[in-house]
PDB file of C-alpha atoms and ligand atoms in Angstrom:
ATOM      1  CA  MET A1045     -34.837  59.079 -41.987  1.00 35.00           C
ATOM      2  CA  LEU A1046     -36.565  61.748 -43.150  1.00 38.00           C
ATOM      3  CA  LYS A1047     -34.808  64.381 -41.526  1.00 39.00           C
ATOM      4  CA  ARG A1048     -31.786  62.712 -43.778  1.00 39.00           C
ATOM      5  CA  VAL A1049     -33.895  62.357 -47.071  1.00 37.00           C
ATOM      6  CA  PHE A1050     -35.027  65.929 -46.598  1.00 39.00           C
ATOM      7  CA  LEU A1051     -31.401  67.003 -46.192  1.00 37.00           C
ATOM      8  CA  ALA A1052     -30.112  65.344 -49.417  1.00 36.00           C
ATOM      9  CA  ALA A1053     -33.271  66.957 -51.709  1.00 37.00           C
ATOM     10  CA  PHE A1054     -32.293  70.337 -50.136  1.00 40.00           C
ATOM     11  CA  VAL A1055     -28.785  69.920 -51.155  1.00 38.00           C
ATOM     12  CA  ALA A1056     -29.092  68.679 -54.359  1.00 36.00           C
ATOM     13  CA  THR A1057     -31.977  71.075 -55.350  1.00 39.00           C
ATOM     14  CA  VAL A1058     -29.436  73.856 -54.013  1.00 41.00           C
ATOM     15  CA  PHE A1059     -25.988  73.244 -54.132  1.00 41.00           C
ATOM     16  CA  SER A1060     -23.744  72.542 -56.626  1.00 39.00           C
ATOM     17  CA  SER A1061     -20.631  70.093 -55.412  1.00 36.00           C
ATOM     18  CA  ALA A1062     -20.520  67.237 -53.270  1.00 32.00           C
ATOM     19  CA  GLN A1063     -18.508  68.366 -50.857  1.00 32.00           C
ATOM     20  CA  ALA A1064     -20.852  71.009 -49.781  1.00 33.00           C
ATOM     21  CA  VAL A1065     -23.227  68.726 -49.207  1.00 32.00           C
ATOM     22  CA  GLU A1066     -21.239  66.933 -46.438  1.00 39.00           C
ATOM     23  CA  LEU A1067     -20.868  70.385 -44.802  1.00 41.00           C
ATOM     24  CA  SER A1068     -24.056  72.058 -45.328  1.00 72.00           C
ATOM     25  CA  SER A1069     -25.834  69.754 -43.173  1.00 77.00           C
ATOM     26  CA  ASN A1070     -23.590  70.667 -40.027  1.00 87.00           C
ATOM     27  CA  PHE A1071     -25.466  74.050 -40.254  1.00 94.00           C
ATOM     28  CA  VAL A1072     -28.769  74.185 -41.905  1.00 93.00           C
ATOM     29  CA  GLN A1073     -31.137  72.194 -40.564  1.00 91.00           C
ATOM     30  CA  SER A1074     -34.703  73.028 -42.448  1.00 89.00           C
ATOM     31  CA  GLN A1075     -35.037  75.513 -45.745  1.00 90.00           C
ATOM     32  CA  SER A1076     -37.866  77.303 -47.632  1.00 90.00           C
ATOM     33  CA  GLY A1077     -37.927  79.245 -50.473  1.00 91.00           C
ATOM     34  CA  LYS A1078     -36.185  79.466 -53.748  1.00 89.00           C
ATOM     35  CA  PHE A1079     -32.376  80.188 -54.730  1.00 91.00           C
ATOM     36  CA  SER A1080     -34.101  82.744 -57.503  1.00 93.00           C
ATOM     37  CA  GLN A1081     -34.090  86.225 -58.789  1.00 96.00           C
ATOM     38  CA  GLY A1082     -37.211  87.748 -56.787  1.00 97.00           C
ATOM     39  CA  GLY A1083     -36.595  84.938 -54.189  1.00 96.00           C
ATOM     40  CA  LEU A1084     -36.446  84.978 -50.667  1.00 96.00           C
ATOM     41  CA  VAL A1085     -35.003  82.033 -48.341  1.00 94.00           C
ATOM     42  CA  VAL A1086     -35.402  81.379 -44.949  1.00 95.00           C
ATOM     43  CA  LEU A1087     -33.169  79.404 -43.365  1.00 95.00           C
ATOM     44  CA  GLN A1088     -33.194  77.258 -40.045  1.00 94.00           C
ATOM     45  CA  LEU A1089     -29.643  77.089 -38.540  1.00 95.00           C
ATOM     46  CA  THR A1090     -28.193  74.162 -36.399  1.00 95.00           C
ATOM     47  CA  GLN A1091     -28.056  76.134 -32.667  1.00 96.00           C
ATOM     48  CA  GLY A1092     -24.452  78.318 -33.010  1.00 95.00           C
ATOM     49  CA  THR A1093     -23.702  78.428 -36.478  1.00 96.00           C
ATOM     50  CA  LYS A1094     -23.492  82.013 -37.891  1.00 97.00           C
ATOM     51  CA  VAL A1095     -24.114  82.361 -41.914  1.00 96.00           C
ATOM     52  CA  SER A1096     -23.252  85.536 -44.310  1.00 96.00           C
ATOM     53  CA  LEU A1097     -24.538  86.320 -47.932  1.00 96.00           C
ATOM     54  CA  ASN A1098     -21.438  87.131 -50.468  1.00 96.00           C
ATOM     55  CA  GLY A1099     -19.453  88.226 -46.918  1.00 96.00           C
ATOM     56  CA  GLU A1100     -22.128  90.098 -45.145  1.00 97.00           C
ATOM     57  CA  ALA A1101     -23.148  88.767 -41.912  1.00 98.00           C
ATOM     58  CA  LEU A1102     -26.796  87.704 -41.440  1.00 98.00           C
ATOM     59  CA  PRO A1103     -28.479  88.435 -38.212  1.00 98.00           C
ATOM     60  CA  VAL A1104     -29.854  84.925 -36.508  1.00 98.00           C
ATOM     61  CA  VAL A1105     -33.099  84.861 -33.653  1.00 98.00           C
ATOM     62  CA  ASP A1106     -33.970  81.653 -32.259  1.00 98.00           C
ATOM     63  CA  ASN A1107     -32.027  80.055 -35.123  1.00 97.00           C
ATOM     64  CA  TYR A1108     -33.942  81.319 -38.115  1.00 97.00           C
ATOM     65  CA  THR A1109     -32.357  83.786 -40.742  1.00 97.00           C
ATOM     66  CA  VAL A1110     -33.504  84.807 -43.842  1.00 97.00           C
ATOM     67  CA  LEU A1111     -31.993  86.076 -47.402  1.00 96.00           C
ATOM     68  CA  GLY A1112     -33.546  87.218 -50.331  1.00 97.00           C
ATOM     69  CA  PHE A1113     -32.479  88.240 -54.150  1.00 97.00           C
ATOM     70  CA  GLY A1114     -34.155  90.986 -55.769  1.00 98.00           C
ATOM     71  CA  ARG A1115     -35.619  91.279 -59.304  1.00 97.00           C
ATOM     72  CA  ASP A1116     -31.955  92.008 -61.137  1.00 96.00           C
ATOM     73  CA  ALA A1117     -29.296  89.969 -58.424  1.00 97.00           C
ATOM     74  CA  ARG A1118     -26.422  88.566 -59.772  1.00 97.00           C
ATOM     75  CA  LEU A1119     -26.525  84.871 -60.469  1.00 95.00           C
ATOM     76  CA  ALA A1120     -23.323  84.050 -58.604  1.00 94.00           C
ATOM     77  CA  GLN A1121     -23.855  84.113 -54.526  1.00 93.00           C
ATOM     78  CA  LYS A1122     -21.637  82.921 -51.959  1.00 93.00           C
ATOM     79  CA  ILE A1123     -23.452  81.586 -48.620  1.00 94.00           C
ATOM     80  CA  SER A1124     -20.869  81.102 -45.764  1.00 95.00           C
ATOM     81  CA  PHE A1125     -21.253  79.015 -42.355  1.00 95.00           C
ATOM     82  CA  THR A1126     -19.158  78.425 -39.322  1.00 95.00           C
ATOM     83  CA  ARG A1127     -19.929  76.980 -36.141  1.00 94.00           C
ATOM     84  CA  GLY A1128     -17.393  76.033 -34.208  1.00 92.00           C
ATOM     85  CA  SER A1129     -14.149  75.303 -35.913  1.00 93.00           C
ATOM     86  CA  LYS A1130     -16.422  73.943 -38.482  1.00 91.00           C
ATOM     87  CA  SER A1131     -16.969  76.116 -41.638  1.00 91.00           C
ATOM     88  CA  ALA A1132     -17.905  75.990 -45.470  1.00 90.00           C
ATOM     89  CA  HIS A1133     -18.282  78.452 -48.040  1.00 91.00           C
ATOM     90  CA  VAL A1134     -20.619  77.220 -50.286  1.00 89.00           C
ATOM     91  CA  PRO A1135     -21.320  78.565 -54.039  1.00 90.00           C
ATOM     92  CA  LEU A1136     -24.828  78.768 -55.446  1.00 88.00           C
ATOM     93  CA  THR A1137     -26.350  79.704 -58.636  1.00 90.00           C
ATOM     94  CA  LEU A1138     -29.735  81.351 -58.967  1.00 93.00           C
ATOM     95  CA  THR A1139     -32.703  80.512 -61.004  1.00 93.00           C
ATOM     96  CA  LYS A1140     -32.429  83.492 -63.679  1.00 95.00           C
ATOM     97  CA  ARG A1141     -35.672  84.762 -64.331  1.00 95.00           C
ATOM     98  CA  SER A1142     -37.194  86.256 -67.550  1.00 93.00           C
ATOM     99  CA  TYR A1143     -39.300  89.207 -67.635  1.00 94.00           C
ATOM    100  CA  ALA A1144     -42.529  90.417 -69.377  1.00 88.00           C
ATOM    101  CA  ILE A1145     -43.867  93.845 -70.596  1.00 88.00           C
ATOM    102  CA  GLN A1146     -46.787  95.684 -69.730  1.00 87.00           C
ATOM    103  CA  ARG A1147     -48.320  98.676 -71.079  1.00 88.00           C
ATOM    104  CA  ILE A1148     -50.842 100.154 -68.623  1.00 85.00           C
ATOM    105  CA  ASP A1149     -53.146 103.338 -70.558  1.00 88.00           C
ATOM    106  CA  GLY A1150     -55.468 105.314 -69.918  1.00 88.00           C
ATOM    107  CA  LEU A1151     -54.022 106.488 -66.773  1.00 87.00           C
ATOM    108  CA  PRO A1152     -54.298 110.603 -65.921  1.00 87.00           C
ATOM    109  CA  PRO A1153     -50.839 112.276 -67.245  1.00 89.00           C
ATOM    110  CA  THR A1154     -50.115 113.875 -63.979  1.00 88.00           C
ATOM    111  CA  MET A1155     -49.939 109.941 -62.583  1.00 83.00           C
ATOM    112  CA  VAL A1156     -47.424 109.013 -65.166  1.00 86.00           C
ATOM    113  CA  THR A1157     -45.378 112.292 -64.795  1.00 89.00           C
ATOM    114  CA  PRO A1158     -46.211 114.615 -61.858  1.00 91.00           C
ATOM    115  CA  PRO A1159     -46.654 118.305 -61.355  1.00 91.00           C
ATOM    116  CA  GLU A1160     -43.963 120.059 -59.814  1.00 92.00           C
ATOM    117  CA  ALA A1161     -46.152 121.017 -57.495  1.00 89.00           C
ATOM    118  CA  ALA A1162     -46.447 116.778 -56.211  1.00 92.00           C
ATOM    119  CA  LEU A1163     -42.798 116.455 -56.226  1.00 94.00           C
ATOM    120  CA  ALA A1164     -42.096 118.005 -52.712  1.00 94.00           C
ATOM    121  CA  ARG A1165     -44.989 115.706 -51.194  1.00 94.00           C
ATOM    122  CA  ILE A1166     -43.561 112.635 -53.327  1.00 95.00           C
ATOM    123  CA  ILE A1167     -40.260 113.137 -51.814  1.00 96.00           C
ATOM    124  CA  ALA A1168     -41.627 113.363 -48.088  1.00 96.00           C
ATOM    125  CA  GLN A1169     -43.654 110.326 -48.660  1.00 97.00           C
ATOM    126  CA  GLY A1170     -40.535 108.618 -49.920  1.00 96.00           C
ATOM    127  CA  LYS A1171     -38.341 109.087 -47.197  1.00 97.00           C
ATOM    128  CA  LEU A1172     -41.613 108.057 -44.793  1.00 97.00           C
ATOM    129  CA  LYS A1173     -41.643 104.633 -46.623  1.00 97.00           C
ATOM    130  CA  LEU A1174     -38.027 103.958 -46.042  1.00 96.00           C
ATOM    131  CA  ALA A1175     -38.267 105.253 -42.724  1.00 97.00           C
ATOM    132  CA  ALA A1176     -40.471 102.154 -42.171  1.00 97.00           C
ATOM    133  CA  ARG A1177     -38.415  99.943 -43.316  1.00 96.00           C
ATOM    134  CA  ALA A1178     -34.785 101.279 -41.324  1.00 95.00           C
ATOM    135  CA  GLY A1179     -35.073  99.285 -38.369  1.00 95.00           C
ATOM    136  CA  LEU A1180     -34.139  95.453 -37.853  1.00 97.00           C
ATOM    137  CA  ARG A1181     -37.090  93.654 -35.690  1.00 98.00           C
ATOM    138  CA  ARG A1182     -35.563  90.534 -33.986  1.00 98.00           C
ATOM    139  CA  GLU A1183     -38.325  88.770 -34.944  1.00 98.00           C
ATOM    140  CA  THR A1184     -39.270  85.489 -36.598  1.00 98.00           C
ATOM    141  CA  ASP A1185     -42.353  85.829 -38.482  1.00 98.00           C
ATOM    142  CA  PHE A1186     -40.806  85.809 -41.962  1.00 98.00           C
ATOM    143  CA  SER A1187     -40.270  81.590 -40.910  1.00 97.00           C
ATOM    144  CA  GLN A1188     -44.635  81.040 -41.266  1.00 96.00           C
ATOM    145  CA  ARG A1189     -45.818  80.383 -44.163  1.00 94.00           C
ATOM    146  CA  PHE A1190     -47.121  83.422 -46.044  1.00 98.00           C
ATOM    147  CA  ARG A1191     -50.759  83.000 -47.299  1.00 97.00           C
ATOM    148  CA  TRP A1192     -52.379  85.344 -50.291  1.00 98.00           C
ATOM    149  CA  PRO A1193     -54.117  88.309 -48.493  1.00 98.00           C
ATOM    150  CA  VAL A1194     -56.847  88.728 -51.056  1.00 98.00           C
ATOM    151  CA  LYS A1195     -57.877  85.968 -53.429  1.00 96.00           C
ATOM    152  CA  GLY A1196     -58.526  86.632 -57.179  1.00 96.00           C
ATOM    153  CA  ARG A1197     -57.285  87.113 -60.699  1.00 96.00           C
ATOM    154  CA  ILE A1198     -53.656  88.366 -60.775  1.00 95.00           C
ATOM    155  CA  SER A1199     -53.913  91.243 -63.027  1.00 93.00           C
ATOM    156  CA  GLY A1200     -50.211  92.261 -63.003  1.00 92.00           C
ATOM    157  CA  VAL A1201     -46.922  90.477 -62.038  1.00 94.00           C
ATOM    158  CA  TYR A1202     -43.240  90.944 -60.691  1.00 96.00           C
ATOM    159  CA  GLY A1203     -40.656  92.385 -62.492  1.00 95.00           C
ATOM    160  CA  SER A1204     -42.891  93.534 -65.899  1.00 93.00           C
ATOM    161  CA  GLN A1205     -41.084  96.162 -67.761  1.00 91.00           C
ATOM    162  CA  ARG A1206     -43.668  99.201 -67.557  1.00 87.00           C
ATOM    163  CA  PHE A1207     -45.589 101.541 -69.637  1.00 88.00           C
ATOM    164  CA  TYR A1208     -47.638 103.866 -68.664  1.00 87.00           C
ATOM    165  CA  ASN A1209     -49.267 105.617 -71.320  1.00 89.00           C
ATOM    166  CA  GLY A1210     -46.658 104.727 -73.504  1.00 90.00           C
ATOM    167  CA  GLU A1211     -43.821 105.694 -71.317  1.00 88.00           C
ATOM    168  CA  ALA A1212     -41.143 103.586 -70.193  1.00 85.00           C
ATOM    169  CA  ARG A1213     -41.235 104.015 -66.254  1.00 85.00           C
ATOM    170  CA  ARG A1214     -39.812 101.532 -63.452  1.00 86.00           C
ATOM    171  CA  PRO A1215     -40.588  97.975 -63.689  1.00 92.00           C
ATOM    172  CA  HIS A1216     -43.260  96.256 -61.566  1.00 92.00           C
ATOM    173  CA  PHE A1217     -42.286  94.872 -58.322  1.00 94.00           C
ATOM    174  CA  GLY A1218     -45.304  93.707 -56.999  1.00 95.00           C
ATOM    175  CA  ILE A1219     -48.548  91.389 -57.884  1.00 96.00           C
ATOM    176  CA  ASP A1220     -51.691  92.639 -58.736  1.00 96.00           C
ATOM    177  CA  ILE A1221     -54.845  90.680 -57.578  1.00 97.00           C
ATOM    178  CA  ALA A1222     -58.066  91.982 -59.032  1.00 97.00           C
ATOM    179  CA  ALA A1223     -61.197  92.310 -56.617  1.00 97.00           C
ATOM    180  CA  PRO A1224     -63.896  94.261 -55.946  1.00 98.00           C
ATOM    181  CA  ARG A1225     -63.399  97.152 -54.338  1.00 98.00           C
ATOM    182  CA  GLY A1226     -64.104  96.493 -49.961  1.00 98.00           C
ATOM    183  CA  THR A1227     -62.792  92.868 -50.181  1.00 98.00           C
ATOM    184  CA  LYS A1228     -61.045  92.522 -47.142  1.00 98.00           C
ATOM    185  CA  VAL A1229     -57.331  92.579 -46.779  1.00 98.00           C
ATOM    186  CA  THR A1230     -55.853  89.796 -44.667  1.00 98.00           C
ATOM    187  CA  ALA A1231     -52.439  89.692 -42.944  1.00 98.00           C
ATOM    188  CA  PRO A1232     -50.535  86.735 -44.681  1.00 98.00           C
ATOM    189  CA  ALA A1233     -48.047  86.142 -41.831  1.00 98.00           C
ATOM    190  CA  PRO A1234     -47.563  87.387 -38.245  1.00 98.00           C
ATOM    191  CA  GLY A1235     -46.032  90.596 -38.162  1.00 98.00           C
ATOM    192  CA  LYS A1236     -45.831  94.259 -36.677  1.00 98.00           C
ATOM    193  CA  VAL A1237     -47.539  97.161 -39.144  1.00 98.00           C
ATOM    194  CA  THR A1238     -44.735  99.879 -39.772  1.00 98.00           C
ATOM    195  CA  LEU A1239     -46.733 102.462 -42.285  1.00 98.00           C
ATOM    196  CA  ALA A1240     -50.535 102.552 -42.382  1.00 98.00           C
ATOM    197  CA  GLU A1241     -50.640 106.082 -44.785  1.00 98.00           C
ATOM    198  CA  PRO A1242     -54.219 106.452 -46.604  1.00 97.00           C
ATOM    199  CA  ASP A1243     -53.150 108.942 -49.266  1.00 96.00           C
ATOM    200  CA  MET A1244     -49.753 108.248 -51.096  1.00 97.00           C
ATOM    201  CA  TYR A1245     -49.094 109.673 -54.480  1.00 94.00           C
ATOM    202  CA  PHE A1246     -48.662 106.788 -56.234  1.00 92.00           C
ATOM    203  CA  GLU A1247     -49.942 103.797 -54.180  1.00 96.00           C
ATOM    204  CA  GLY A1248     -52.933 105.626 -52.691  1.00 97.00           C
ATOM    205  CA  GLY A1249     -53.573 103.933 -49.057  1.00 98.00           C
ATOM    206  CA  LEU A1250     -51.013 102.165 -48.415  1.00 98.00           C
ATOM    207  CA  VAL A1251     -49.781  99.648 -45.360  1.00 98.00           C
ATOM    208  CA  PHE A1252     -46.590  97.936 -44.737  1.00 98.00           C
ATOM    209  CA  ILE A1253     -46.036  95.148 -42.339  1.00 98.00           C
ATOM    210  CA  ASP A1254     -42.549  94.131 -40.640  1.00 98.00           C
ATOM    211  CA  HIS A1255     -42.624  90.269 -40.633  1.00 98.00           C
ATOM    212  CA  GLY A1256     -38.739  90.532 -38.844  1.00 98.00           C
ATOM    213  CA  LEU A1257     -35.142  90.504 -39.511  1.00 98.00           C
ATOM    214  CA  LYS A1258     -35.749  93.245 -42.748  1.00 98.00           C
ATOM    215  CA  VAL A1259     -38.809  91.167 -44.209  1.00 98.00           C
ATOM    216  CA  THR A1260     -41.576  93.710 -44.805  1.00 98.00           C
ATOM    217  CA  SER A1261     -44.817  93.371 -46.988  1.00 98.00           C
ATOM    218  CA  ALA A1262     -46.678  96.249 -48.396  1.00 98.00           C
ATOM    219  CA  TYR A1263     -50.254  96.870 -49.774  1.00 98.00           C
ATOM    220  CA  MET A1264     -51.402  99.623 -52.167  1.00 98.00           C
ATOM    221  CA  HIS A1265     -54.044 100.916 -53.432  1.00 98.00           C
ATOM    222  CA  LEU A1266     -56.176 100.352 -50.528  1.00 98.00           C
ATOM    223  CA  ASP A1267     -59.808 101.945 -49.634  1.00 98.00           C
ATOM    224  CA  SER A1268     -59.985 101.609 -46.175  1.00 98.00           C
ATOM    225  CA  LEU A1269     -56.865 101.031 -43.567  1.00 98.00           C
ATOM    226  CA  ASN A1270     -57.880  98.725 -40.094  1.00 98.00           C
ATOM    227  CA  VAL A1271     -55.124  99.235 -39.068  1.00 98.00           C
ATOM    228  CA  LYS A1272     -52.590 101.578 -37.368  1.00 98.00           C
ATOM    229  CA  VAL A1273     -48.302 101.850 -37.158  1.00 98.00           C
ATOM    230  CA  GLY A1274     -47.274  99.867 -34.243  1.00 98.00           C
ATOM    231  CA  ASP A1275     -49.878  97.275 -33.915  1.00 98.00           C
ATOM    232  CA  VAL A1276     -48.780  93.803 -34.015  1.00 98.00           C
ATOM    233  CA  VAL A1277     -50.933  91.253 -36.272  1.00 98.00           C
ATOM    234  CA  ALA A1278     -51.751  87.607 -36.878  1.00 98.00           C
ATOM    235  CA  ALA A1279     -52.077  85.713 -39.860  1.00 98.00           C
ATOM    236  CA  GLY A1280     -55.358  86.435 -41.396  1.00 98.00           C
ATOM    237  CA  ASP A1281     -56.032  89.751 -39.244  1.00 98.00           C
ATOM    238  CA  VAL A1282     -58.268  91.748 -42.050  1.00 98.00           C
ATOM    239  CA  ILE A1283     -55.960  94.476 -42.303  1.00 98.00           C
ATOM    240  CA  ALA A1284     -57.773  97.015 -44.848  1.00 98.00           C
ATOM    241  CA  THR A1285     -59.754  96.992 -47.947  1.00 98.00           C
ATOM    242  CA  VAL A1286     -59.476  96.569 -51.792  1.00 98.00           C
ATOM    243  CA  GLY A1287     -59.327  99.886 -53.278  1.00 98.00           C
ATOM    244  CA  SER A1288     -58.625 101.977 -56.445  1.00 97.00           C
ATOM    245  CA  THR A1289     -56.136 104.296 -55.103  1.00 97.00           C
ATOM    246  CA  GLY A1290     -52.978 106.439 -56.139  1.00 94.00           C
ATOM    247  CA  ARG A1291     -51.804 105.188 -59.705  1.00 89.00           C
ATOM    248  CA  SER A1292     -54.458 102.647 -60.218  1.00 90.00           C
ATOM    249  CA  THR A1293     -57.110 101.829 -63.102  1.00 88.00           C
ATOM    250  CA  GLY A1294     -59.611  99.302 -61.442  1.00 94.00           C
ATOM    251  CA  PRO A1295     -59.615  98.015 -58.038  1.00 97.00           C
ATOM    252  CA  HIS A1296     -56.786  95.362 -57.357  1.00 97.00           C
ATOM    253  CA  LEU A1297     -54.539  94.673 -54.166  1.00 98.00           C
ATOM    254  CA  ASP A1298     -50.724  95.670 -55.636  1.00 98.00           C
ATOM    255  CA  TRP A1299     -48.796  92.977 -53.143  1.00 98.00           C
ATOM    256  CA  ARG A1300     -45.268  93.968 -52.603  1.00 98.00           C
ATOM    257  CA  MET A1301     -42.144  92.709 -49.829  1.00 98.00           C
ATOM    258  CA  PHE A1302     -39.391  93.537 -49.160  1.00 98.00           C
ATOM    259  CA  TRP A1303     -35.981  91.975 -47.873  1.00 98.00           C
ATOM    260  CA  GLY A1304     -33.976  95.121 -47.168  1.00 96.00           C
ATOM    261  CA  GLY A1305     -33.744  97.247 -50.137  1.00 95.00           C
ATOM    262  CA  ALA A1306     -34.154  93.879 -52.239  1.00 97.00           C
ATOM    263  CA  ARG A1307     -37.642  93.814 -54.137  1.00 97.00           C
ATOM    264  CA  ILE A1308     -39.121  89.943 -53.212  1.00 98.00           C
ATOM    265  CA  ASP A1309     -41.639  88.174 -55.464  1.00 97.00           C
ATOM    266  CA  PRO A1310     -44.551  87.469 -53.384  1.00 97.00           C
ATOM    267  CA  ALA A1311     -45.639  85.215 -56.065  1.00 96.00           C
ATOM    268  CA  LEU A1312     -42.829  83.347 -54.999  1.00 96.00           C
ATOM    269  CA  VAL A1313     -43.395  83.260 -51.233  1.00 96.00           C
ATOM    270  CA  ALA A1314     -46.939  82.780 -51.127  1.00 96.00           C
ATOM    271  CA  VAL A1315     -48.552  79.197 -50.284  1.00 94.00           C
ATOM    272  CA  GLY A1316     -51.354  77.780 -52.229  1.00 93.00           C
ATOM    273  CA  SER A1317     -53.367  79.416 -55.028  1.00 92.00           C
ATOM    274  CA  PRO A1318     -54.595  83.026 -55.655  1.00 93.00           C
ATOM    275  CA  SER A1319     -57.849  81.726 -57.450  1.00 91.00           C
ATOM    276  CA  PRO A1320     -60.949  82.472 -55.072  1.00 85.00           C
TER     277      PRO A1320
HETATM  278 ZN1   ZN B2232     -49.036  97.116 -59.159  1.00 80.12          ZN
END
């Protein structure tokens, strides 16, 4: 009975057509997350179900899959399910986000427009970051509830158009949580460390955790790192401490999330409140 109620609620929220309601319960056991720009959705499929997003097959491990939508993802999306001779093509419309403008002043000019001498280093570090997110880790750590890695005041939100010292730069893709230098940063969910660099040009101390099937979380401006590449962490493990390294004007954690190349809003993934 509970399951029936849950599925009905799920379908009413997510799918628009009555026909999809009937079909989807054949394929999806449970679902969490938001069908929104910046959202991450975890699906627990019925045994043997295959799923694709906009025609691209998604990997499935232990009946779980995950899909995400970037900051400016187009609103019209299509999920397809097949199991045996049954199939369903489900059109859905993402929730549209509106984004703020944020101005950050008082940065050293070299952090707004890096000097020529720093470019080779920045390019090499960009490759390092891409390589750290290139693998397909066939684990389902992403299906756990994500906790806030640090508690504190939110000082910057996902998606904001950023101006640094008055100059327009790329939008902000993380959530900034202000906390004193040295505050412990904990893993929000289990995963494997794929990057642990103490001195990146923009990010300063930087850690990546791979949560499986292309879901990666990133932690920036760290003061000290407690993990190394290859470490497997449990939710709640201390991975680093808060700092103000890289392009930063004060101690805070910049927490980011990715699904493949798509930038996910951590605030849509985390459960509970970031308030201390
Ligand atoms: Zn930030």
